[in-house]
PDB file of N, CA, C and O in Angstrom:
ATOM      1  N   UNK A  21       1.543  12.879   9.000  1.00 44.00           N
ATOM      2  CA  UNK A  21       1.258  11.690   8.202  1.00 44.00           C
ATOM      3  C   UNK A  21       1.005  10.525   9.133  1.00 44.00           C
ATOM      4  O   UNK A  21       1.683   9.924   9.967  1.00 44.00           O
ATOM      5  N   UNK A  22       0.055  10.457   8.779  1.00 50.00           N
ATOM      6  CA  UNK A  22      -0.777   8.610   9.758  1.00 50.00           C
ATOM      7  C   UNK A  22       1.068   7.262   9.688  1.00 50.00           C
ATOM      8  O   UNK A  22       1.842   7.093   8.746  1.00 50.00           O
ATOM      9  N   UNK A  23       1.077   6.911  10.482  1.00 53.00           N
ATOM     10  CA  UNK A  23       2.216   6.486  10.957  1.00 53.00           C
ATOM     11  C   UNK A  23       3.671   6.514  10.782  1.00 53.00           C
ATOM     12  O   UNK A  23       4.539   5.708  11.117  1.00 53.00           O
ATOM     13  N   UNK A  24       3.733   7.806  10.084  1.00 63.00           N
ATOM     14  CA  UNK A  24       5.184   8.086   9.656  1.00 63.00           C
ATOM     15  C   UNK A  24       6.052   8.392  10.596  1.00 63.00           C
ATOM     16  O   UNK A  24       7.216   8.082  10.341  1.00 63.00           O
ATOM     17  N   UNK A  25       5.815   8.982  11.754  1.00 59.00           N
ATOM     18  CA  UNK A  25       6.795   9.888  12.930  1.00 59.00           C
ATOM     19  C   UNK A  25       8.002  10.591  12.155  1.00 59.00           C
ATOM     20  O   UNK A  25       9.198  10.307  12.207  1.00 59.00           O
ATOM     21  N   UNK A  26       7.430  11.472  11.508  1.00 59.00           N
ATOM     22  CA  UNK A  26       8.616  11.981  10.444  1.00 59.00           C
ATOM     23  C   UNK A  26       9.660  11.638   9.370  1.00 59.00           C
ATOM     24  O   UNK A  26      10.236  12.369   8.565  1.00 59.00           O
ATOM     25  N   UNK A  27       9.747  10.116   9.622  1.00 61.00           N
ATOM     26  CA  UNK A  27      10.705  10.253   8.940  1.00 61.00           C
ATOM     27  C   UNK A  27       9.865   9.521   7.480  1.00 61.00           C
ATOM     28  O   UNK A  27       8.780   8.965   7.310  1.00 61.00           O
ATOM     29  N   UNK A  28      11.097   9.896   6.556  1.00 65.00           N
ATOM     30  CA  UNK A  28      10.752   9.922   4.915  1.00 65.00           C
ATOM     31  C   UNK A  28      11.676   8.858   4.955  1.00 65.00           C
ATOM     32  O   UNK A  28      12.556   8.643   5.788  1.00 65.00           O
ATOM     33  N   UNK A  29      11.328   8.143   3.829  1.00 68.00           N
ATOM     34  CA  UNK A  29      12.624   7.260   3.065  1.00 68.00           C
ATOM     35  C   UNK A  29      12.453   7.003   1.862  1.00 68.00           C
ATOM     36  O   UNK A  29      11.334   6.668   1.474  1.00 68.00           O
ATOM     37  N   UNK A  30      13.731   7.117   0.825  1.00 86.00           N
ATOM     38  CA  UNK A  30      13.963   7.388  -0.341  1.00 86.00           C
ATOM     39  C   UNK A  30      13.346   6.378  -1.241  1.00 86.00           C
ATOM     40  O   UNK A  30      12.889   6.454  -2.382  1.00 86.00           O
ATOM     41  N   UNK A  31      13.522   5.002  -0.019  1.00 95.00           N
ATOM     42  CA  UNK A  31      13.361   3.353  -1.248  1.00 95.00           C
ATOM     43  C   UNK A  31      12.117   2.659  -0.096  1.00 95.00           C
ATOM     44  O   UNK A  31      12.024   2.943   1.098  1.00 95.00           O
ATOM     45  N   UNK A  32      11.452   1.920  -0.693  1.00 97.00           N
ATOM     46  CA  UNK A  32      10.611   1.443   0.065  1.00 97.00           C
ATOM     47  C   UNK A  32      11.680  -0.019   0.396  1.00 97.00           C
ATOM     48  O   UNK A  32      12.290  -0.721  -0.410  1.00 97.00           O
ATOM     49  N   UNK A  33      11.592  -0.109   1.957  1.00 96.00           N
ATOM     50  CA  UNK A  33      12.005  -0.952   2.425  1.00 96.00           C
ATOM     51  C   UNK A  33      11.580  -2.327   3.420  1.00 96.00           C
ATOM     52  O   UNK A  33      10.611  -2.911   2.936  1.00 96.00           O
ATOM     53  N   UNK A  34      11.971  -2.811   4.394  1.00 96.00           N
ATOM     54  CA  UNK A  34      11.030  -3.665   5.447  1.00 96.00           C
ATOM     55  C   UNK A  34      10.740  -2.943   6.499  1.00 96.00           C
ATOM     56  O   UNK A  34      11.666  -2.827   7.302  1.00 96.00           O
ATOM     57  N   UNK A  35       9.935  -2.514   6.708  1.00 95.00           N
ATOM     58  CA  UNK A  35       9.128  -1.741   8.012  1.00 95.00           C
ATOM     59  C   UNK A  35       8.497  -0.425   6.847  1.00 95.00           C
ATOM     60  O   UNK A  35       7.638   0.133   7.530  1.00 95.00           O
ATOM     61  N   UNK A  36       8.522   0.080   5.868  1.00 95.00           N
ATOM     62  CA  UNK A  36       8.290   1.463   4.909  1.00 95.00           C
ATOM     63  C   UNK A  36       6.769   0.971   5.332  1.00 95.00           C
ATOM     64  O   UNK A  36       6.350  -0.184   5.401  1.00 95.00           O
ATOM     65  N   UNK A  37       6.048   2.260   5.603  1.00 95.00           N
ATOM     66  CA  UNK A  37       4.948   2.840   5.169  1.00 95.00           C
ATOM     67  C   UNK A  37       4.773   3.221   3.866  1.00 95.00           C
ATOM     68  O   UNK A  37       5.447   4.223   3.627  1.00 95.00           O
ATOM     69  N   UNK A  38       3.839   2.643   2.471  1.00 96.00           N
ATOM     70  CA  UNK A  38       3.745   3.017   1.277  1.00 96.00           C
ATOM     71  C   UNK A  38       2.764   3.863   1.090  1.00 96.00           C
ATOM     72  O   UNK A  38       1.702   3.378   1.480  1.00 96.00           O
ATOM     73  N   UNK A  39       2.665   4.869   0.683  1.00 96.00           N
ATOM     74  CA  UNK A  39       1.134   5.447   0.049  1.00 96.00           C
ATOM     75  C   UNK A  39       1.140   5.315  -1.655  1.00 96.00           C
ATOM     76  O   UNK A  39       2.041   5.736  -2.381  1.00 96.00           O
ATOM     77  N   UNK A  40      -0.097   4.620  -2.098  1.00 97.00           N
ATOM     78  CA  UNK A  40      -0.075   4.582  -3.482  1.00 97.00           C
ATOM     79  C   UNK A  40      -1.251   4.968  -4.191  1.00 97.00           C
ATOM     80  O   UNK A  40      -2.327   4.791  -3.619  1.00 97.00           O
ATOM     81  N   UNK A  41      -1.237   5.477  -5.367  1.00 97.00           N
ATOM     82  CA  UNK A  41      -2.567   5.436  -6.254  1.00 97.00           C
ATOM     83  C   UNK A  41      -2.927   4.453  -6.919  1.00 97.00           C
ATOM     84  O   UNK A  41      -2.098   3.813  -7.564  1.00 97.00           O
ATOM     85  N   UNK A  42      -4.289   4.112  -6.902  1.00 93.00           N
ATOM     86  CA  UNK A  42      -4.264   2.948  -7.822  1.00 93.00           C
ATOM     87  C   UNK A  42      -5.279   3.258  -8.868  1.00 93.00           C
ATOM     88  O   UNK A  42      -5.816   4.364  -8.805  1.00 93.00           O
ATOM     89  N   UNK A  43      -5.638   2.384  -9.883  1.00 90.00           N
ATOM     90  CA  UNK A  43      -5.940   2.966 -10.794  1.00 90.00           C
ATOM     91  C   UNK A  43      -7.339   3.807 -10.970  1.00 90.00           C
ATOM     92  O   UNK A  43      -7.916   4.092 -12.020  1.00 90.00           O
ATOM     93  N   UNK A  44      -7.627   4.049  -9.910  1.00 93.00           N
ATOM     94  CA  UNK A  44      -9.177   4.478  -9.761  1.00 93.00           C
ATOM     95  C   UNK A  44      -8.741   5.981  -9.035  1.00 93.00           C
ATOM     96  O   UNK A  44      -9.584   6.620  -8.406  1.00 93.00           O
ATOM     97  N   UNK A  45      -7.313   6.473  -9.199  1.00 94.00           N
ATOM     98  CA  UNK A  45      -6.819   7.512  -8.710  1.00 94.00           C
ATOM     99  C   UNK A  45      -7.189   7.242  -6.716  1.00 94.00           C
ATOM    100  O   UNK A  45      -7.157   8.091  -5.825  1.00 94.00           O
ATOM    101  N   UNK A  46      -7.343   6.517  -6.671  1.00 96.00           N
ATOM    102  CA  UNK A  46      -7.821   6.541  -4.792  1.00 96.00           C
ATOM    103  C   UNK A  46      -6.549   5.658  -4.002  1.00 96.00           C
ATOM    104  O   UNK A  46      -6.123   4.549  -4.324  1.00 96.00           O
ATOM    105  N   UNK A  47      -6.189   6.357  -3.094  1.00 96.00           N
ATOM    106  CA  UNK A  47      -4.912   6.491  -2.042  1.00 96.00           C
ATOM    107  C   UNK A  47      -5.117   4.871  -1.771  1.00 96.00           C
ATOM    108  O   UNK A  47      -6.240   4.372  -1.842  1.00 96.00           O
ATOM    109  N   UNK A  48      -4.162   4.237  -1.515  1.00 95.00           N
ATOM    110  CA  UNK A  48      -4.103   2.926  -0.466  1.00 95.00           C
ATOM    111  C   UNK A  48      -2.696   3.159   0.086  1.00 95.00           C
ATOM    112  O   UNK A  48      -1.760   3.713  -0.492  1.00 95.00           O
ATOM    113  N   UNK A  49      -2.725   2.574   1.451  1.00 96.00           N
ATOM    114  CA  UNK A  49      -1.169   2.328   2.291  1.00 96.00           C
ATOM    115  C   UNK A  49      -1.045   0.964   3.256  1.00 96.00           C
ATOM    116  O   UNK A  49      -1.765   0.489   4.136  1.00 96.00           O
ATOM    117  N   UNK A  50      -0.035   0.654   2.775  1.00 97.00           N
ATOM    118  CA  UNK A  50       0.616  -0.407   2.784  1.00 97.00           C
ATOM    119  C   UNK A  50       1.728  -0.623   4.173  1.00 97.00           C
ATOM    120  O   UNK A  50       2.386   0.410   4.056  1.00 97.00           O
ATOM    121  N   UNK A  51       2.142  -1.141   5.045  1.00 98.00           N
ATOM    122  CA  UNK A  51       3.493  -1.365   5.855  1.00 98.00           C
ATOM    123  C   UNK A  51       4.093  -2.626   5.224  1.00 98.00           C
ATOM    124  O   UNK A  51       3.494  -3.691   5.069  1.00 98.00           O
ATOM    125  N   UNK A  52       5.376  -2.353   4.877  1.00 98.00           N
ATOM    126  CA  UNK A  52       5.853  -3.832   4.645  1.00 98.00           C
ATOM    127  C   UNK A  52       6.512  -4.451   5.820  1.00 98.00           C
ATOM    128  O   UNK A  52       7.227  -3.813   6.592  1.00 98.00           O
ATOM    129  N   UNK A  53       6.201  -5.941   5.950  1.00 98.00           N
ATOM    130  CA  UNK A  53       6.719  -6.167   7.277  1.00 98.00           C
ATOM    131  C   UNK A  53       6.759  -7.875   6.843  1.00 98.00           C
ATOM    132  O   UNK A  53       6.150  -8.435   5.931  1.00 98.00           O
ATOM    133  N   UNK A  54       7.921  -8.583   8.082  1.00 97.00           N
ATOM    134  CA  UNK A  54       8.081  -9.739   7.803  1.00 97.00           C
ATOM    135  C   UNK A  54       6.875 -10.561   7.750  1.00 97.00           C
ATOM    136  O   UNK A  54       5.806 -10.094   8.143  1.00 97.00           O
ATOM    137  N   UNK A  55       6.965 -11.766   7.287  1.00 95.00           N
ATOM    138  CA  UNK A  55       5.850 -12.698   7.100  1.00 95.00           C
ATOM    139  C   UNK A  55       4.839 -12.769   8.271  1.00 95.00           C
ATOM    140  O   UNK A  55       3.627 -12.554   8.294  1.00 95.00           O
ATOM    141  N   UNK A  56       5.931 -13.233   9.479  1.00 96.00           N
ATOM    142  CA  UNK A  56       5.030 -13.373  10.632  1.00 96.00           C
ATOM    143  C   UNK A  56       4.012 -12.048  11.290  1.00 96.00           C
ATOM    144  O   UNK A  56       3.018 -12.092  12.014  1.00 96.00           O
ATOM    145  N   UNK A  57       4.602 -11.137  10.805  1.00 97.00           N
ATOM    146  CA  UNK A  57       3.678  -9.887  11.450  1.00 97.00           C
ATOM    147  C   UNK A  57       2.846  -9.284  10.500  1.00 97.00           C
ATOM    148  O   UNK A  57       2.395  -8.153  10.683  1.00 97.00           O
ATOM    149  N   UNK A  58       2.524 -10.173   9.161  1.00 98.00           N
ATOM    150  CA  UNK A  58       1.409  -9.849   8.224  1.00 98.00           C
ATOM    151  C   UNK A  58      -0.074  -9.895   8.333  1.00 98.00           C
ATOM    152  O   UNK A  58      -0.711 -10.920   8.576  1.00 98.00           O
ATOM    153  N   UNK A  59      -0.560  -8.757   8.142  1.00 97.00           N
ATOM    154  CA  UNK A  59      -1.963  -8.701   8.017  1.00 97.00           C
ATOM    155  C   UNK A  59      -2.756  -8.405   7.186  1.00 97.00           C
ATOM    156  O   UNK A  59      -3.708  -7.785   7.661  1.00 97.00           O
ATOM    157  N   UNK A  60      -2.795  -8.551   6.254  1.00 93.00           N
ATOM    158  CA  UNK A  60      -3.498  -7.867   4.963  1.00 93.00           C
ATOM    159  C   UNK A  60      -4.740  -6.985   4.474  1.00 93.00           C
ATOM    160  O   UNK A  60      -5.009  -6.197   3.567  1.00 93.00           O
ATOM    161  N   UNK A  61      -5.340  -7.566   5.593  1.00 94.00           N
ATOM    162  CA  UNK A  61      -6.482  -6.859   5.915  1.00 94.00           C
ATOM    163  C   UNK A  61      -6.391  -4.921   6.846  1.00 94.00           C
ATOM    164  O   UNK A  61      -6.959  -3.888   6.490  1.00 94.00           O
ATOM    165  N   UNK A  62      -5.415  -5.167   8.087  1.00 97.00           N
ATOM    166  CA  UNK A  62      -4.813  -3.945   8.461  1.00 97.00           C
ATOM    167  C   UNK A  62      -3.775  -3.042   7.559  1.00 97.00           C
ATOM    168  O   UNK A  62      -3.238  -1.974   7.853  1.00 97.00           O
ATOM    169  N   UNK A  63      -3.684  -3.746   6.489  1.00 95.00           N
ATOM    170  CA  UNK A  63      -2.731  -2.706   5.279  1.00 95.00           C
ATOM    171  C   UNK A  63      -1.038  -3.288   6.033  1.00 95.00           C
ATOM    172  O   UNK A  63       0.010  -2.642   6.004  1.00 95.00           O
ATOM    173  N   UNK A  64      -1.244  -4.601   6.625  1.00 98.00           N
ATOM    174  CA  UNK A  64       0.714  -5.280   7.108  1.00 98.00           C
ATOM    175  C   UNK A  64       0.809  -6.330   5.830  1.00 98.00           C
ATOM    176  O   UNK A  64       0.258  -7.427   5.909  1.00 98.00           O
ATOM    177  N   UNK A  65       1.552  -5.924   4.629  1.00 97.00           N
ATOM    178  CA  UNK A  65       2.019  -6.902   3.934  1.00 97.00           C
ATOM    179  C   UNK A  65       3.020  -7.423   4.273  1.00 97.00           C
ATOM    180  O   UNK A  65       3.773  -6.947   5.123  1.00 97.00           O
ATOM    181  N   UNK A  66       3.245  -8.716   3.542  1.00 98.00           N
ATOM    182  CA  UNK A  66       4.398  -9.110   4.232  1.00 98.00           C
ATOM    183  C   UNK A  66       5.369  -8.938   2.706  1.00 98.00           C
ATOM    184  O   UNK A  66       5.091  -8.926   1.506  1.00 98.00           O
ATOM    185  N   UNK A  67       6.561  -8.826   3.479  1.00 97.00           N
ATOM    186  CA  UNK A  67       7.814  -8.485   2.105  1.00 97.00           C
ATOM    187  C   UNK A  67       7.875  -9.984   1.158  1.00 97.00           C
ATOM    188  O   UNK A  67       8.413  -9.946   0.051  1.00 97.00           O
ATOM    189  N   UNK A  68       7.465 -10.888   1.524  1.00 96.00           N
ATOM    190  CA  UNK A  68       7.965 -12.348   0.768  1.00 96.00           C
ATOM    191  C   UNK A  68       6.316 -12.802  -0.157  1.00 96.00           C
ATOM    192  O   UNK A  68       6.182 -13.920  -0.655  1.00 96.00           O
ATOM    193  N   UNK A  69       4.993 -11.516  -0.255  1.00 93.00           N
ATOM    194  CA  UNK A  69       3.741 -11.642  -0.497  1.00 93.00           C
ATOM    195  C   UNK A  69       4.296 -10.844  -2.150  1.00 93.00           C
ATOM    196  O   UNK A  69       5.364 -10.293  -2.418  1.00 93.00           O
ATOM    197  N   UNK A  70       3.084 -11.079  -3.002  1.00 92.00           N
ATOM    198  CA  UNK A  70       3.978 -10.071  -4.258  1.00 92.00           C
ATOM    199  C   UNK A  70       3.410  -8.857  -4.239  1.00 92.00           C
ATOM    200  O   UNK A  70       3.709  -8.097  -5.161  1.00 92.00           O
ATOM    201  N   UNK A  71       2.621  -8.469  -3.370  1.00 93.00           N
ATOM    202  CA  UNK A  71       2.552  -6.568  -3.126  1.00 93.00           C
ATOM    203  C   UNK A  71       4.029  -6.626  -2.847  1.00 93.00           C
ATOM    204  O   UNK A  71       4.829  -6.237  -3.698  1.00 93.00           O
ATOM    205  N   UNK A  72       4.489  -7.190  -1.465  1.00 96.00           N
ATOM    206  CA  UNK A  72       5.343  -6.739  -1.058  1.00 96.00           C
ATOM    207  C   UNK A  72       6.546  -6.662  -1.608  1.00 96.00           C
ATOM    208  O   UNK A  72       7.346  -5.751  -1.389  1.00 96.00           O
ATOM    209  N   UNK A  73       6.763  -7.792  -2.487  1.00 95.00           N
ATOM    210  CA  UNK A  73       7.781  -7.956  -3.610  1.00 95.00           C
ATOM    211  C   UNK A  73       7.938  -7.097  -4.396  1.00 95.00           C
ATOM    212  O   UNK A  73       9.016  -6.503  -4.388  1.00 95.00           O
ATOM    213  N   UNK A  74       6.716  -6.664  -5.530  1.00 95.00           N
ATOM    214  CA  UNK A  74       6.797  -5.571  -5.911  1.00 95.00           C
ATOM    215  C   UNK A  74       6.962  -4.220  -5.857  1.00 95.00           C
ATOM    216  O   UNK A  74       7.107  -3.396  -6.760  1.00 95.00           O
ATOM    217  N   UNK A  75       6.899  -4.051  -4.086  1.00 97.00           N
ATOM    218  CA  UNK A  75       6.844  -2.095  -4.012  1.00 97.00           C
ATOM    219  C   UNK A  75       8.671  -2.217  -3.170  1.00 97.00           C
ATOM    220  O   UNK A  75       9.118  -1.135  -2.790  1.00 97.00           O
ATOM    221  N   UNK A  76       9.567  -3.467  -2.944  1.00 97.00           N
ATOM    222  CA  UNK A  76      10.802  -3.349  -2.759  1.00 97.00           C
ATOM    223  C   UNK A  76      11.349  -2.526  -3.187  1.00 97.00           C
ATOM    224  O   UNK A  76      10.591  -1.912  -3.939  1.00 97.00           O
ATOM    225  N   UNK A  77      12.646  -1.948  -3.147  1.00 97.00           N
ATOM    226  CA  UNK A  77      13.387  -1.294  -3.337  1.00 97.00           C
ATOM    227  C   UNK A  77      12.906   0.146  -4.186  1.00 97.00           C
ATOM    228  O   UNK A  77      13.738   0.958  -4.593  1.00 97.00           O
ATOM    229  N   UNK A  78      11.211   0.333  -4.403  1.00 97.00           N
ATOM    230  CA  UNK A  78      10.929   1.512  -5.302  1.00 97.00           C
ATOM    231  C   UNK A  78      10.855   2.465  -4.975  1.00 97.00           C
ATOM    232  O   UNK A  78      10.863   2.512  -3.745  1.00 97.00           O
ATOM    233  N   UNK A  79      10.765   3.522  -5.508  1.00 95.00           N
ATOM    234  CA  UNK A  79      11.079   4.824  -4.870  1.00 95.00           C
ATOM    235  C   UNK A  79       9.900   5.705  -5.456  1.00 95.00           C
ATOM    236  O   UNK A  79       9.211   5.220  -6.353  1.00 95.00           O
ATOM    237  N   UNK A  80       9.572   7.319  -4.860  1.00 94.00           N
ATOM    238  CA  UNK A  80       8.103   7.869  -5.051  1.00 94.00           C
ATOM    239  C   UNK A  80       8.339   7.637  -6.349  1.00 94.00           C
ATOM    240  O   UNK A  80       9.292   7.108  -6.922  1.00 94.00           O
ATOM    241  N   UNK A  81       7.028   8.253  -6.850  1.00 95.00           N
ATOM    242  CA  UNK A  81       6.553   8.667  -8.509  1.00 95.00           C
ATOM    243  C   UNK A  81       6.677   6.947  -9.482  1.00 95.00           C
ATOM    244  O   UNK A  81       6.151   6.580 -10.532  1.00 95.00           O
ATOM    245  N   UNK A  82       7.511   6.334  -8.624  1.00 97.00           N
ATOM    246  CA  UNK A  82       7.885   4.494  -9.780  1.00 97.00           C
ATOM    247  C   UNK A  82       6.473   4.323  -9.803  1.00 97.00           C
ATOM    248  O   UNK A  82       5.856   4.522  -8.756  1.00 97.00           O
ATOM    249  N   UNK A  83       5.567   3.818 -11.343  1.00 97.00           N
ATOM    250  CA  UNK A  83       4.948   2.762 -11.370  1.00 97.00           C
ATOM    251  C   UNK A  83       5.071   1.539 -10.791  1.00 97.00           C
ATOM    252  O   UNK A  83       6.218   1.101 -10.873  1.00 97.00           O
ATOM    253  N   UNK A  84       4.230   0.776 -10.190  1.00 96.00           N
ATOM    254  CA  UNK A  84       4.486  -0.589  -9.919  1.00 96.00           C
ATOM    255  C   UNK A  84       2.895  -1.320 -10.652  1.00 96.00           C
ATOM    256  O   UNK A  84       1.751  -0.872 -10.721  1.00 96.00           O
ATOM    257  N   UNK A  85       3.593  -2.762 -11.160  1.00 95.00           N
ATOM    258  CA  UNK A  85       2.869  -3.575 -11.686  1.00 95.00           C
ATOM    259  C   UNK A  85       2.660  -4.857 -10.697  1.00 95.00           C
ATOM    260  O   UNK A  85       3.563  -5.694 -10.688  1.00 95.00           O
ATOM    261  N   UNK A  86       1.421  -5.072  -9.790  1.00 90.00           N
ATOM    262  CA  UNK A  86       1.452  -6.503  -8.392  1.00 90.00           C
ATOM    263  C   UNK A  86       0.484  -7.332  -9.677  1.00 90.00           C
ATOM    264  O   UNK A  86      -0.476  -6.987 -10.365  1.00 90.00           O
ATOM    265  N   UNK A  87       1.408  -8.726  -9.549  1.00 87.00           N
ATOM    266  CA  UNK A  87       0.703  -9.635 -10.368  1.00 87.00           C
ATOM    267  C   UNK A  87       0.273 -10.831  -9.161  1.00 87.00           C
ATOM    268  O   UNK A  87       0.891 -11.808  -8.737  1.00 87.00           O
ATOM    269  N   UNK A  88      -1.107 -10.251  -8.826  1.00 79.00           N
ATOM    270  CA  UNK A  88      -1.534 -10.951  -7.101  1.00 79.00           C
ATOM    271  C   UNK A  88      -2.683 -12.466  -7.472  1.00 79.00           C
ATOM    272  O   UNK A  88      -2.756 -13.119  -8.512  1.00 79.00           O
ATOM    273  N   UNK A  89      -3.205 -12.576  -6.586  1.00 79.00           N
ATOM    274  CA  UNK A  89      -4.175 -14.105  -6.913  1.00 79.00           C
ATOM    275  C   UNK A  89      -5.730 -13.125  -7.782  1.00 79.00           C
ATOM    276  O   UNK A  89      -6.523 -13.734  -8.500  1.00 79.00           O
ATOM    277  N   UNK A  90      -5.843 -11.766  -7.528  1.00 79.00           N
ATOM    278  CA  UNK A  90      -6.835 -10.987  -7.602  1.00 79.00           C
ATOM    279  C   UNK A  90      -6.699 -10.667  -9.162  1.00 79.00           C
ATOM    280  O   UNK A  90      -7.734 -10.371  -9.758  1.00 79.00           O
ATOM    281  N   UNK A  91      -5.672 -10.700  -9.756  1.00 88.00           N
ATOM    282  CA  UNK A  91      -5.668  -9.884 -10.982  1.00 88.00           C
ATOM    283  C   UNK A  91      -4.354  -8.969 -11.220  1.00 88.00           C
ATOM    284  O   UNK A  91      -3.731  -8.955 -10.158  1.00 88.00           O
ATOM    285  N   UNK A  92      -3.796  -8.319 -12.055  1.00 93.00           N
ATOM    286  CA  UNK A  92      -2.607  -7.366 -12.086  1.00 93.00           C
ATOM    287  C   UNK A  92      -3.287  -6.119 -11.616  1.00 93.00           C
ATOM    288  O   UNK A  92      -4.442  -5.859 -11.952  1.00 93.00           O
ATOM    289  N   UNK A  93      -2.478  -5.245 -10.738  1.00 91.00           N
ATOM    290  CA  UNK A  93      -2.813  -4.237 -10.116  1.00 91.00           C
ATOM    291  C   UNK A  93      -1.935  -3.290 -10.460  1.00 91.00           C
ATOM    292  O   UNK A  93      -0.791  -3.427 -10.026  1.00 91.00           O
ATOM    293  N   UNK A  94      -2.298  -1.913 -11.457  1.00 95.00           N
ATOM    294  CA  UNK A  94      -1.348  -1.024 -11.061  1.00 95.00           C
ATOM    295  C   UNK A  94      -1.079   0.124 -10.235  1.00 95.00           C
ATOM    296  O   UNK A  94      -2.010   0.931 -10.232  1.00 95.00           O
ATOM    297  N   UNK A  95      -0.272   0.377  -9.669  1.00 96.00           N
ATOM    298  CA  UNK A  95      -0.449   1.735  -8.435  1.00 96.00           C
ATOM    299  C   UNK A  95       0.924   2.449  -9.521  1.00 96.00           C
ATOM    300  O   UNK A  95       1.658   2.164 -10.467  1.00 96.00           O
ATOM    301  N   UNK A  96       0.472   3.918  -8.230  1.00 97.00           N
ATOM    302  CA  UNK A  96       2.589   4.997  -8.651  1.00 97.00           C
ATOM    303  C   UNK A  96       2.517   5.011  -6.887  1.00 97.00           C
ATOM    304  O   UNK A  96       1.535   5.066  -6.148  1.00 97.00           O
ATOM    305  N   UNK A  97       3.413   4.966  -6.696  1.00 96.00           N
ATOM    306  CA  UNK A  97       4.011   5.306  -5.539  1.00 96.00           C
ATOM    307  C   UNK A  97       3.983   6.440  -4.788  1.00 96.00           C
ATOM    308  O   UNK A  97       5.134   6.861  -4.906  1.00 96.00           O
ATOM    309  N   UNK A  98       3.404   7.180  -4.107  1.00 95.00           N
ATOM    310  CA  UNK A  98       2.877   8.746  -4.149  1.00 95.00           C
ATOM    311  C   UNK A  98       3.416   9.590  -2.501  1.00 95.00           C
ATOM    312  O   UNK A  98       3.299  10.734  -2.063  1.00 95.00           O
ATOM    313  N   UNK A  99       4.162   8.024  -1.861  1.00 93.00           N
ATOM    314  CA  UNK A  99       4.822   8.440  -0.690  1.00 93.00           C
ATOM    315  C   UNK A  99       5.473   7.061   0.322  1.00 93.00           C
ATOM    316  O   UNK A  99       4.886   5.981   0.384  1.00 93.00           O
ATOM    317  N   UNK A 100       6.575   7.313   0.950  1.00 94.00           N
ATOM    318  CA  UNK A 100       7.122   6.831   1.517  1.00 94.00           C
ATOM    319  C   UNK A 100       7.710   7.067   2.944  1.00 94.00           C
ATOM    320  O   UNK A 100       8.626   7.872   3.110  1.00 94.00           O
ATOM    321  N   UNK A 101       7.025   6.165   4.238  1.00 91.00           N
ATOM    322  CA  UNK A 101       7.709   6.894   5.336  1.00 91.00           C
ATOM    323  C   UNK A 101       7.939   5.629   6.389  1.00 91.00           C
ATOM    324  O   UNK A 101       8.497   5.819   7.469  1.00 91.00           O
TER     325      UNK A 101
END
């Protein structure tokens, strides 16, 4: 898995690699990471952004609902590392 180094984790946390579906069934991945090391464009959200707010503490298979400047977005959660 593209930047996982094995390890899995149960809850998406600060540093989690996300993989999600969104509604067009097509993969996106996410790193959550503090403000200062955000990039949005390289897939570095930052945890205090409301992607990042929203995929906190969730775990695979959760729906998530991001209510962003773009529109409401829904993804499922389809992996965590």
């Amino acid at each position: 898995r593209h930047g996982c180094r094995g390890i899995l984790r149960i809850k998406v946390n600060l540093g989690s690699t996300v993989t999600v579906l969104n509604h067009k069934r097509e993969k996106e991945q996410y790193t959550i990471v503090g403000s200062t090391e955000a990039d949005p464009k390289a897939g570095r959200i930052s945890n205090e952004s409301p992607v990042g707010t929203a995929l906190l503490g969730k775990t695979v298979g959760d729906a998530v609902e991001v209510h962003a400047p773009a529109g409401v977005l829904r993804w499922t959660i389809t992996d965590i590392c």
